[in-house]
CSV table of C-alpha atoms in Angstrom, one decimal:
chain,number,residue,atom,x,y,z
E,1,MET,CA,0.1,0.2,-0.1
E,2,GLN,CA,2.8,2.5,1.1
E,3,SER,CA,4.7,1.8,-2.2
E,4,VAL,CA,2.0,3.1,-4.5
E,5,VAL,CA,2.6,6.6,-3.3
E,6,PRO,CA,6.2,7.1,-4.6
E,7,ALA,CA,5.1,4.9,-7.6
E,8,LEU,CA,2.8,7.8,-8.3
E,9,PHE,CA,5.0,10.8,-8.2
E,10,PRO,CA,6.2,10.7,-11.8
E,11,ILE,CA,2.3,10.6,-12.9
E,12,ILE,CA,0.9,13.1,-10.4
E,13,GLY,CA,4.1,15.6,-10.5
E,14,PRO,CA,3.6,16.7,-14.1
E,15,THR,CA,-0.5,16.4,-14.1
E,16,MET,CA,-0.6,18.4,-10.7
E,17,ASN,CA,2.1,20.6,-11.7
E,18,LEU,CA,4.1,19.6,-8.3
E,19,ASN,CA,7.7,20.8,-7.6
E,20,TYR,CA,10.3,18.8,-5.9
E,21,THR,CA,9.3,20.4,-2.5
E,22,GLU,CA,5.8,19.3,-2.7
E,23,ILE,CA,6.5,15.8,-3.7
E,24,GLY,CA,8.7,15.7,-0.6
E,25,TRP,CA,6.0,16.8,1.5
E,26,ILE,CA,4.0,13.9,0.2
E,27,ALA,CA,6.5,11.5,1.3
E,28,PHE,CA,7.2,13.2,4.6
E,29,THR,CA,3.4,13.3,5.4
E,30,LEU,CA,3.0,9.3,4.7
E,31,ASN,CA,6.0,8.7,6.7
E,32,ILE,CA,5.8,11.1,9.7
E,33,THR,CA,2.2,10.1,10.3
E,34,SER,CA,3.5,6.5,10.9
E,35,SER,CA,6.4,7.6,12.7
E,36,ILE,CA,4.6,9.9,15.2
E,37,MET,CA,1.7,7.3,15.9
E,38,GLN,CA,3.8,4.2,15.9
E,39,PRO,CA,5.2,4.6,19.2
E,40,VAL,CA,1.9,5.3,20.6
E,41,PHE,CA,0.3,2.4,19.3
E,42,GLY,CA,3.2,0.3,20.4
E,43,VAL,CA,2.9,1.4,24.0
E,44,LEU,CA,-0.7,0.5,24.0
E,45,ALA,CA,-0.1,-3.0,22.2
E,46,ASP,CA,2.6,-3.6,25.2
E,47,LYS,CA,-0.1,-2.6,27.9
E,48,LYS,CA,-3.0,-4.5,26.0
E,49,PRO,CA,-2.5,-6.4,22.8
E,50,LEU,CA,-5.1,-5.6,20.5
E,51,PRO,CA,-5.1,-8.5,17.6
E,52,TYR,CA,-8.0,-7.2,15.7
E,53,PHE,CA,-6.1,-3.7,15.0
E,54,LEU,CA,-4.2,-5.5,12.2
E,55,PRO,CA,-7.5,-5.9,9.8
E,56,ILE,CA,-8.4,-2.2,11.1
E,57,ALA,CA,-4.9,-1.1,9.9
E,58,MET,CA,-5.6,-2.5,6.4
E,59,PHE,CA,-9.0,-1.0,6.3
E,60,SER,CA,-7.6,2.6,6.8
E,61,SER,CA,-5.0,1.8,3.9
E,62,LEU,CA,-8.1,1.0,1.8
E,63,LEU,CA,-9.5,4.2,2.5
E,64,GLY,CA,-6.2,5.8,1.6
E,65,MET,CA,-5.9,4.1,-1.9
E,66,LEU,CA,-9.6,4.9,-2.8
E,67,GLY,CA,-8.7,8.7,-2.0
E,68,LEU,CA,-5.6,8.5,-4.0
E,69,ALA,CA,-7.5,7.3,-7.0
E,70,LEU,CA,-9.8,10.2,-6.8
E,71,ALA,CA,-7.8,13.1,-5.5
E,72,PRO,CA,-8.0,16.1,-7.6
E,73,ASN,CA,-5.1,18.4,-6.0
E,74,PHE,CA,-2.0,18.3,-3.7
E,75,ILE,CA,-4.1,19.1,-0.5
E,76,SER,CA,-6.2,15.8,-1.2
E,77,VAL,CA,-3.2,13.7,-2.0
E,78,LEU,CA,-1.8,14.6,1.5
E,79,VAL,CA,-5.1,13.8,3.2
E,80,SER,CA,-5.2,10.3,1.4
E,81,VAL,CA,-1.6,9.4,2.4
E,82,LEU,CA,-2.6,10.5,5.9
E,83,PHE,CA,-4.8,7.2,6.1
E,84,ILE,CA,-2.1,5.1,4.7
E,85,GLY,CA,0.3,6.2,7.2
E,86,PHE,CA,-2.2,5.8,10.1
E,87,GLY,CA,-2.6,2.2,8.7
E,88,SER,CA,1.1,1.7,8.8
E,89,ALA,CA,1.1,2.9,12.4
E,90,ILE,CA,-1.4,0.6,13.6
E,91,PHE,CA,-0.1,-2.3,11.7
E,92,HIS,CA,3.4,-2.6,12.5
E,93,PRO,CA,3.7,-2.7,16.3
E,94,GLU,CA,1.1,-5.6,16.5
E,95,GLY,CA,2.5,-7.0,13.3
E,96,SER,CA,6.1,-7.1,15.0
E,97,ARG,CA,4.6,-8.9,18.1
E,98,VAL,CA,3.1,-11.7,16.1
E,99,ALA,CA,6.5,-12.3,14.3
E,100,TYR,CA,8.1,-12.1,17.8
E,101,MET,CA,5.7,-14.7,19.2
E,102,ALA,CA,6.1,-17.1,16.2
E,103,ALA,CA,9.9,-16.9,16.0
E,104,GLY,CA,10.8,-19.5,18.7
E,105,SER,CA,14.8,-19.1,18.8
E,106,LYS,CA,15.4,-17.8,15.4
E,107,ARG,CA,14.6,-14.3,16.1
E,108,GLY,CA,16.8,-12.7,13.3
E,109,LEU,CA,15.3,-15.5,10.8
E,110,ALA,CA,11.9,-14.6,11.8
E,111,GLN,CA,12.3,-10.8,11.7
E,112,SER,CA,13.9,-10.9,8.4
E,113,ILE,CA,11.1,-13.2,6.9
E,114,TYR,CA,8.5,-10.3,8.4
E,115,GLN,CA,10.5,-7.5,7.0
E,116,VAL,CA,11.0,-9.2,3.5
E,117,GLY,CA,7.3,-8.8,3.2
E,118,GLY,CA,7.2,-4.9,3.5
E,119,ASN,CA,10.4,-4.3,1.7
E,120,GLY,CA,9.3,-6.9,-0.9
E,121,GLY,CA,6.1,-5.0,-1.5
E,122,GLN,CA,8.0,-1.5,-1.4
E,123,SER,CA,10.3,-2.7,-4.1
E,124,LEU,CA,7.4,-3.2,-6.5
E,125,ALA,CA,7.0,0.7,-6.5
E,126,PRO,CA,9.0,1.4,-9.7
E,127,LEU,CA,7.2,-1.5,-11.4
E,128,PHE,CA,4.0,0.0,-10.5
E,129,THR,CA,4.8,3.1,-12.1
E,130,ALA,CA,6.4,1.5,-15.3
E,131,PHE,CA,3.8,-1.1,-16.0
E,132,ILE,CA,0.6,0.0,-14.3
E,133,PHE,CA,0.4,3.9,-13.8
E,134,ILE,CA,2.0,4.9,-16.9
E,135,GLY,CA,-1.1,3.2,-18.6
E,136,THR,CA,-3.8,3.8,-16.4
E,137,GLY,CA,-2.8,7.0,-14.5
E,138,GLN,CA,-3.7,8.2,-11.1
E,139,PHE,CA,-6.9,6.4,-11.2
E,140,GLY,CA,-5.2,2.9,-11.5
E,141,THR,CA,-4.7,3.1,-7.8
E,142,ILE,CA,-8.4,2.0,-7.5
E,143,TRP,CA,-7.2,-1.7,-8.1
E,144,PHE,CA,-5.2,-1.5,-4.9
E,145,THR,CA,-8.3,-1.4,-2.9
E,146,LEU,CA,-8.9,-4.9,-3.8
E,147,LEU,CA,-5.4,-5.9,-2.5
E,148,ALA,CA,-6.5,-4.2,0.9
E,149,ALA,CA,-9.8,-6.1,0.8
E,150,ALA,CA,-7.6,-9.4,0.3
E,151,GLY,CA,-5.2,-8.2,3.2
E,152,MET,CA,-8.0,-7.7,5.7
E,153,PHE,CA,-9.5,-11.2,4.9
E,154,VAL,CA,-6.1,-12.8,5.6
E,155,LEU,CA,-5.2,-10.6,8.8
E,156,PHE,CA,-8.6,-11.7,10.3
E,157,PHE,CA,-7.1,-15.2,10.7
E,158,VAL,CA,-3.9,-13.9,11.7
E,159,SER,CA,-5.6,-11.9,14.6
E,160,ASN,CA,-7.4,-15.2,15.4
E,161,TRP,CA,-4.2,-17.3,15.8
E,162,TYR,CA,-2.7,-14.0,17.6
E,163,LYS,CA,-5.5,-14.0,20.3
E,164,GLN,CA,-5.2,-17.9,21.0
E,165,GLU,CA,-1.2,-17.2,21.4
E,166,LEU,CA,-2.0,-14.5,24.0
E,167,LEU,CA,-4.2,-16.4,26.2
E,168,VAL,CA,-1.0,-18.8,26.9
E,169,LYS,CA,1.9,-16.2,26.8
E,170,VAL,CA,0.5,-12.9,28.3
E,171,PRO,CA,0.4,-14.2,31.8
E,172,ALA,CA,4.2,-15.2,31.6
E,173,ALA,CA,4.9,-11.9,29.9
E,174,LYS,CA,3.3,-10.1,32.9
E,175,LYS,CA,5.8,-12.0,35.3
E,176,THR,CA,8.5,-10.3,33.5
E,177,GLN,CA,7.2,-6.5,33.5
E,178,ALA,CA,8.8,-5.4,36.7
E,179,PRO,CA,12.3,-6.1,35.8
E,180,THR,CA,11.8,-4.7,32.1
E,181,GLU,CA,11.0,-1.6,33.7
E,182,LYS,CA,14.3,-1.5,35.7
E,183,ARG,CA,16.0,-2.3,32.4
E,184,MET,CA,14.5,0.8,30.6
E,185,LEU,CA,15.9,2.8,33.2
E,186,ASN,CA,19.5,1.7,32.6
E,187,LYS,CA,21.5,4.6,31.3
E,188,GLU,CA,23.6,2.4,29.0
E,189,ILE,CA,20.3,0.9,27.4
E,190,ILE,CA,19.2,4.3,26.8
E,191,LEU,CA,22.0,5.6,25.0
E,192,ALA,CA,22.4,2.7,23.0
E,193,ILE,CA,18.8,2.9,22.0
E,194,CYS,CA,19.3,6.6,21.1
E,195,LEU,CA,22.4,6.0,18.9
E,196,LEU,CA,20.6,3.1,16.9
E,197,ILE,CA,17.7,5.4,16.4
E,198,PHE,CA,20.4,7.8,14.8
E,199,LEU,CA,22.0,5.1,12.7
E,200,VAL,CA,18.4,4.0,11.4
E,201,PHE,CA,17.5,7.7,10.8
E,202,ALA,CA,20.8,8.1,8.5
E,203,ARG,CA,20.1,4.8,6.8
E,204,SER,CA,16.7,5.9,6.1
E,205,TRP,CA,17.7,9.3,4.5
E,206,TYR,CA,19.8,7.5,1.9
E,207,GLY,CA,16.8,5.3,1.0
E,208,ALA,CA,14.6,8.5,0.9
E,209,GLY,CA,17.1,10.2,-1.6
E,210,ILE,CA,17.2,7.2,-3.8
E,211,ASN,CA,13.5,5.9,-3.8
E,212,ASN,CA,12.0,9.4,-4.1
E,213,PHE,CA,14.3,11.2,-6.4
E,214,PHE,CA,16.6,8.6,-8.2
E,215,HIS,CA,14.3,8.3,-11.1
E,216,PHE,CA,14.2,12.1,-11.6
E,217,TYR,CA,18.0,12.3,-11.4
E,218,MET,CA,18.3,9.4,-14.2
E,219,ILE,CA,15.6,11.4,-16.4
E,220,GLU,CA,17.5,14.7,-16.2
E,221,LYS,CA,21.2,13.7,-16.2
E,222,PHE,CA,20.9,10.8,-18.5
E,223,HIS,CA,17.7,11.7,-20.3
E,224,SER,CA,16.1,8.0,-19.4
E,225,SER,CA,12.4,7.7,-20.0
E,226,ILE,CA,10.1,7.3,-17.1
E,227,LYS,CA,9.9,3.6,-17.3
E,228,HIS,CA,13.6,3.1,-17.8
E,229,ALA,CA,14.6,5.3,-14.9
E,230,GLN,CA,12.0,3.2,-12.5
E,231,ILE,CA,14.1,0.3,-13.4
E,232,TYR,CA,17.3,1.5,-11.7
E,233,VAL,CA,15.1,2.2,-8.4
E,234,PHE,CA,13.5,-1.2,-8.6
E,235,LEU,CA,17.2,-2.9,-8.8
E,236,PHE,CA,18.2,-1.0,-5.7
E,237,MET,CA,15.1,-2.0,-3.8
E,238,LEU,CA,14.9,-5.5,-4.8
E,239,ALA,CA,18.6,-6.1,-3.8
E,240,GLY,CA,17.4,-4.5,-0.5
E,241,VAL,CA,14.8,-7.2,0.0
E,242,VAL,CA,17.7,-10.0,-0.8
E,243,GLY,CA,19.9,-8.1,2.1
E,244,THR,CA,17.0,-8.0,4.4
E,245,PHE,CA,16.6,-11.7,4.1
E,246,PHE,CA,20.0,-12.5,4.5
E,247,GLY,CA,20.9,-10.2,7.2
E,248,GLY,CA,18.8,-11.8,9.9
E,249,PRO,CA,20.6,-15.6,9.6
E,250,LEU,CA,24.0,-13.8,9.3
E,251,ALA,CA,23.4,-11.6,12.5
E,252,ASP,CA,22.3,-14.9,14.4
E,253,ARG,CA,25.6,-16.5,13.5
E,254,PHE,CA,28.0,-13.4,13.6
E,255,GLY,CA,26.5,-11.0,15.9
E,256,LYS,CA,24.1,-8.3,15.4
E,257,ARG,CA,26.4,-5.4,16.1
E,258,THR,CA,28.9,-6.7,13.5
E,259,ILE,CA,25.9,-6.9,10.9
E,260,LEU,CA,25.0,-3.5,11.7
E,261,LEU,CA,28.7,-2.1,11.3
E,262,PHE,CA,29.1,-4.1,7.9
E,263,SER,CA,25.9,-2.6,6.5
E,264,LEU,CA,26.7,1.0,6.8
E,265,ILE,CA,30.4,0.9,6.4
E,266,GLY,CA,30.6,-1.6,3.7
E,267,ALA,CA,28.1,0.5,1.7
E,268,ALA,CA,29.8,4.0,2.1
E,269,PRO,CA,32.5,3.2,-0.8
E,270,PHE,CA,29.9,2.4,-3.4
E,271,ALA,CA,27.6,5.2,-2.1
E,272,LEU,CA,30.3,7.6,-2.4
E,273,MET,CA,31.1,6.4,-6.1
E,274,LEU,CA,27.3,6.3,-7.3
E,275,PRO,CA,26.8,10.1,-8.4
E,276,HIS,CA,30.1,10.4,-10.3
E,277,VAL,CA,30.0,7.2,-12.4
E,278,PRO,CA,28.8,6.5,-15.9
E,279,GLN,CA,25.4,5.2,-16.9
E,280,TRP,CA,26.7,1.6,-17.5
E,281,LEU,CA,28.0,1.2,-13.8
E,282,ILE,CA,24.9,2.8,-12.0
E,283,ALA,CA,22.8,-0.4,-12.0
E,284,PRO,CA,25.8,-2.7,-10.5
E,285,LEU,CA,26.5,-0.1,-7.7
E,286,LEU,CA,22.9,0.3,-6.8
E,287,VAL,CA,22.5,-3.6,-6.6
E,288,LEU,CA,25.6,-3.7,-3.9
E,289,ILE,CA,24.5,-0.6,-2.2
E,290,GLY,CA,20.9,-1.9,-1.6
E,291,PHE,CA,22.1,-5.4,-0.7
E,292,ILE,CA,24.6,-4.1,1.9
E,293,LEU,CA,22.7,-1.3,3.4
E,294,GLN,CA,19.5,-3.2,3.8
E,295,SER,CA,21.1,-6.2,5.2
E,296,SER,CA,20.8,-4.7,8.7
E,297,PHE,CA,17.0,-3.6,8.1
E,298,SER,CA,15.6,-6.7,10.3
E,299,VAL,CA,19.0,-6.9,12.5
E,300,THR,CA,18.2,-3.4,13.9
E,301,VAL,CA,14.6,-4.5,15.3
E,302,VAL,CA,15.9,-7.8,16.8
E,303,TYR,CA,19.1,-5.7,18.4
E,304,ALA,CA,16.4,-3.1,19.7
E,305,GLN,CA,14.3,-5.9,21.1
E,306,GLU,CA,17.2,-7.3,23.0
E,307,LEU,CA,18.1,-4.0,24.4
E,308,LEU,CA,14.3,-3.8,25.8
E,309,PRO,CA,13.0,-7.1,25.9
E,310,GLY,CA,9.3,-7.2,26.9
E,311,MET,CA,8.5,-4.0,25.1
E,312,ILE,CA,8.1,-5.5,21.7
E,313,GLY,CA,5.5,-2.8,20.6
E,314,LEU,CA,7.4,0.2,21.8
E,315,VAL,CA,10.5,-1.0,20.2
E,316,SER,CA,8.8,-1.5,16.8
E,317,GLY,CA,7.3,2.0,17.0
E,318,LEU,CA,10.8,3.5,17.8
E,319,ILE,CA,12.7,1.7,15.2
E,320,VAL,CA,10.6,0.9,12.5
E,321,GLY,CA,8.1,3.8,13.1
E,322,LEU,CA,9.9,6.7,14.7
E,323,ALA,CA,13.3,6.4,13.0
E,324,PHE,CA,12.1,5.7,9.6
E,325,GLY,CA,9.5,8.3,9.8
E,326,MET,CA,11.9,10.9,11.0
E,327,GLY,CA,14.2,9.9,8.4
E,328,ALA,CA,11.3,11.2,5.8
E,329,LEU,CA,12.3,14.8,6.8
E,330,GLY,CA,15.0,13.9,4.4
E,331,ALA,CA,12.4,13.7,1.5
E,332,VAL,CA,11.4,17.1,2.4
E,333,ILE,CA,15.0,18.4,2.6
E,334,PHE,CA,15.9,16.7,-0.7
E,335,GLY,CA,13.2,18.4,-2.3
E,336,VAL,CA,14.0,21.8,-1.3
E,337,ILE,CA,17.7,21.2,-2.2
E,338,GLY,CA,16.6,19.9,-5.5
E,339,ASP,CA,14.6,22.9,-6.2
E,340,LEU,CA,17.2,25.4,-4.9
E,341,TYR,CA,20.3,23.5,-6.2
E,342,SER,CA,20.0,20.4,-8.4
E,343,LEU,CA,19.2,16.8,-8.3
E,344,GLN,CA,23.2,16.0,-8.7
E,345,THR,CA,23.4,17.8,-5.1
E,346,ILE,CA,20.9,15.7,-3.5
E,347,MET,CA,22.7,12.6,-4.9
E,348,VAL,CA,26.1,13.8,-3.5
E,349,PHE,CA,24.5,14.7,-0.2
E,350,CYS,CA,23.0,11.3,0.1
E,351,SER,CA,26.3,9.7,-0.7
E,352,VAL,CA,28.2,10.7,2.7
E,353,LEU,CA,25.3,9.4,4.8
E,354,PRO,CA,26.6,5.8,5.1
E,355,ILE,CA,29.7,7.0,6.5
E,356,LEU,CA,28.0,7.8,9.9
E,357,GLY,CA,27.9,4.1,10.3
E,358,ILE,CA,31.4,4.3,12.1
E,359,LEU,CA,29.5,5.2,15.0
E,360,THR,CA,28.2,1.6,15.3
E,361,VAL,CA,31.4,0.8,17.2
E,362,LEU,CA,30.1,2.6,20.0
E,363,LEU,CA,27.2,0.3,20.4
E,364,PRO,CA,27.4,-2.5,23.1
E,365,SER,CA,28.2,-5.7,21.5
E,366,ASP,CA,25.6,-8.8,21.9
E,367,ALA,CA,27.4,-10.3,24.8
E,368,LYS,CA,27.6,-6.9,26.5
E,369,VAL,CA,23.9,-6.3,26.2
E,370,ARG,CA,23.4,-9.5,28.2
E,371,GLU,CA,25.7,-8.7,30.5
E,372,ILE,CA,24.0,-5.1,31.2
E,373,HIS,CA,20.6,-7.0,31.8
E,374,GLN,CA,22.4,-9.6,34.1
E,375,ARG,CA,23.5,-6.7,36.3
E,376,THR,CA,20.0,-5.0,36.4
């Protein structure tokens, strides 16, 4: 559902006469709504799990899809994406809890499978543009209401399973509530969570630059068609899906902080090269960057869950919601940079963001996290 919004940018940009700043505001509205509300719903889910919020979340996205299909102007587009953002905010804390409860001892693998679903859907955005919206226009989003309806049907059965699991596992969770609260007050844990949010913030800024503006960059610099430019973004996002899947099992084996460090520092050299290479080298670089950068996507959530055990909903809100949503500020800032300077400037600015990954060395190792909790 969310991937439909950036997929529409090349369509509604010319038809509604939107500038890059306005496109940035649409992306910002979608993500900031999700980011502000996710921690709220996360805290609610931790206090009182609400299984049937899952289909309700999908219904909110359905309303957003219907609104996008009929939106006549910029303001109505913003209102429509608000509903999609609310759907995401409601869905992810409860969805993360379902994945956590079904994981057993393979939390990295389980979270990877869960996140691959979201990243896989988002990676289809360029294909939606190239093969649906170029032909059907903005009204083509009406077909996605059928997808949302199917999602509601599936989630009804997931919610029933979730409700049955809660009858068994909630009493055990309540017994660990008191020590969880003490862990939250630990200064080392709080500092680690803040640093982790900052790193996710930087990573999501890079993704915002590529996902929202790289196709415009290809059109302007290399005179690509809309369809051809979207293929480059698709390669980046598809490689990210593969990286997301492999990152979880690798973290289970080599440690979560190791994969976090690798994902940012490993991508940095290729990111720095991207704005300065000829067209034939762009696709291979995007694949490498997407795979390496997103290898820590699910790992970040699992690492945060281990920093704050027993607070699965809050962790989802902070990492999947707040950090990624605040990263959507990048879409607005990049839009302003594009209008004031150039798309090349956006790409150069993005290229330095992975270097911030060097701060990962300040995070406690997996063994250190366990030691901190044992002390408390």
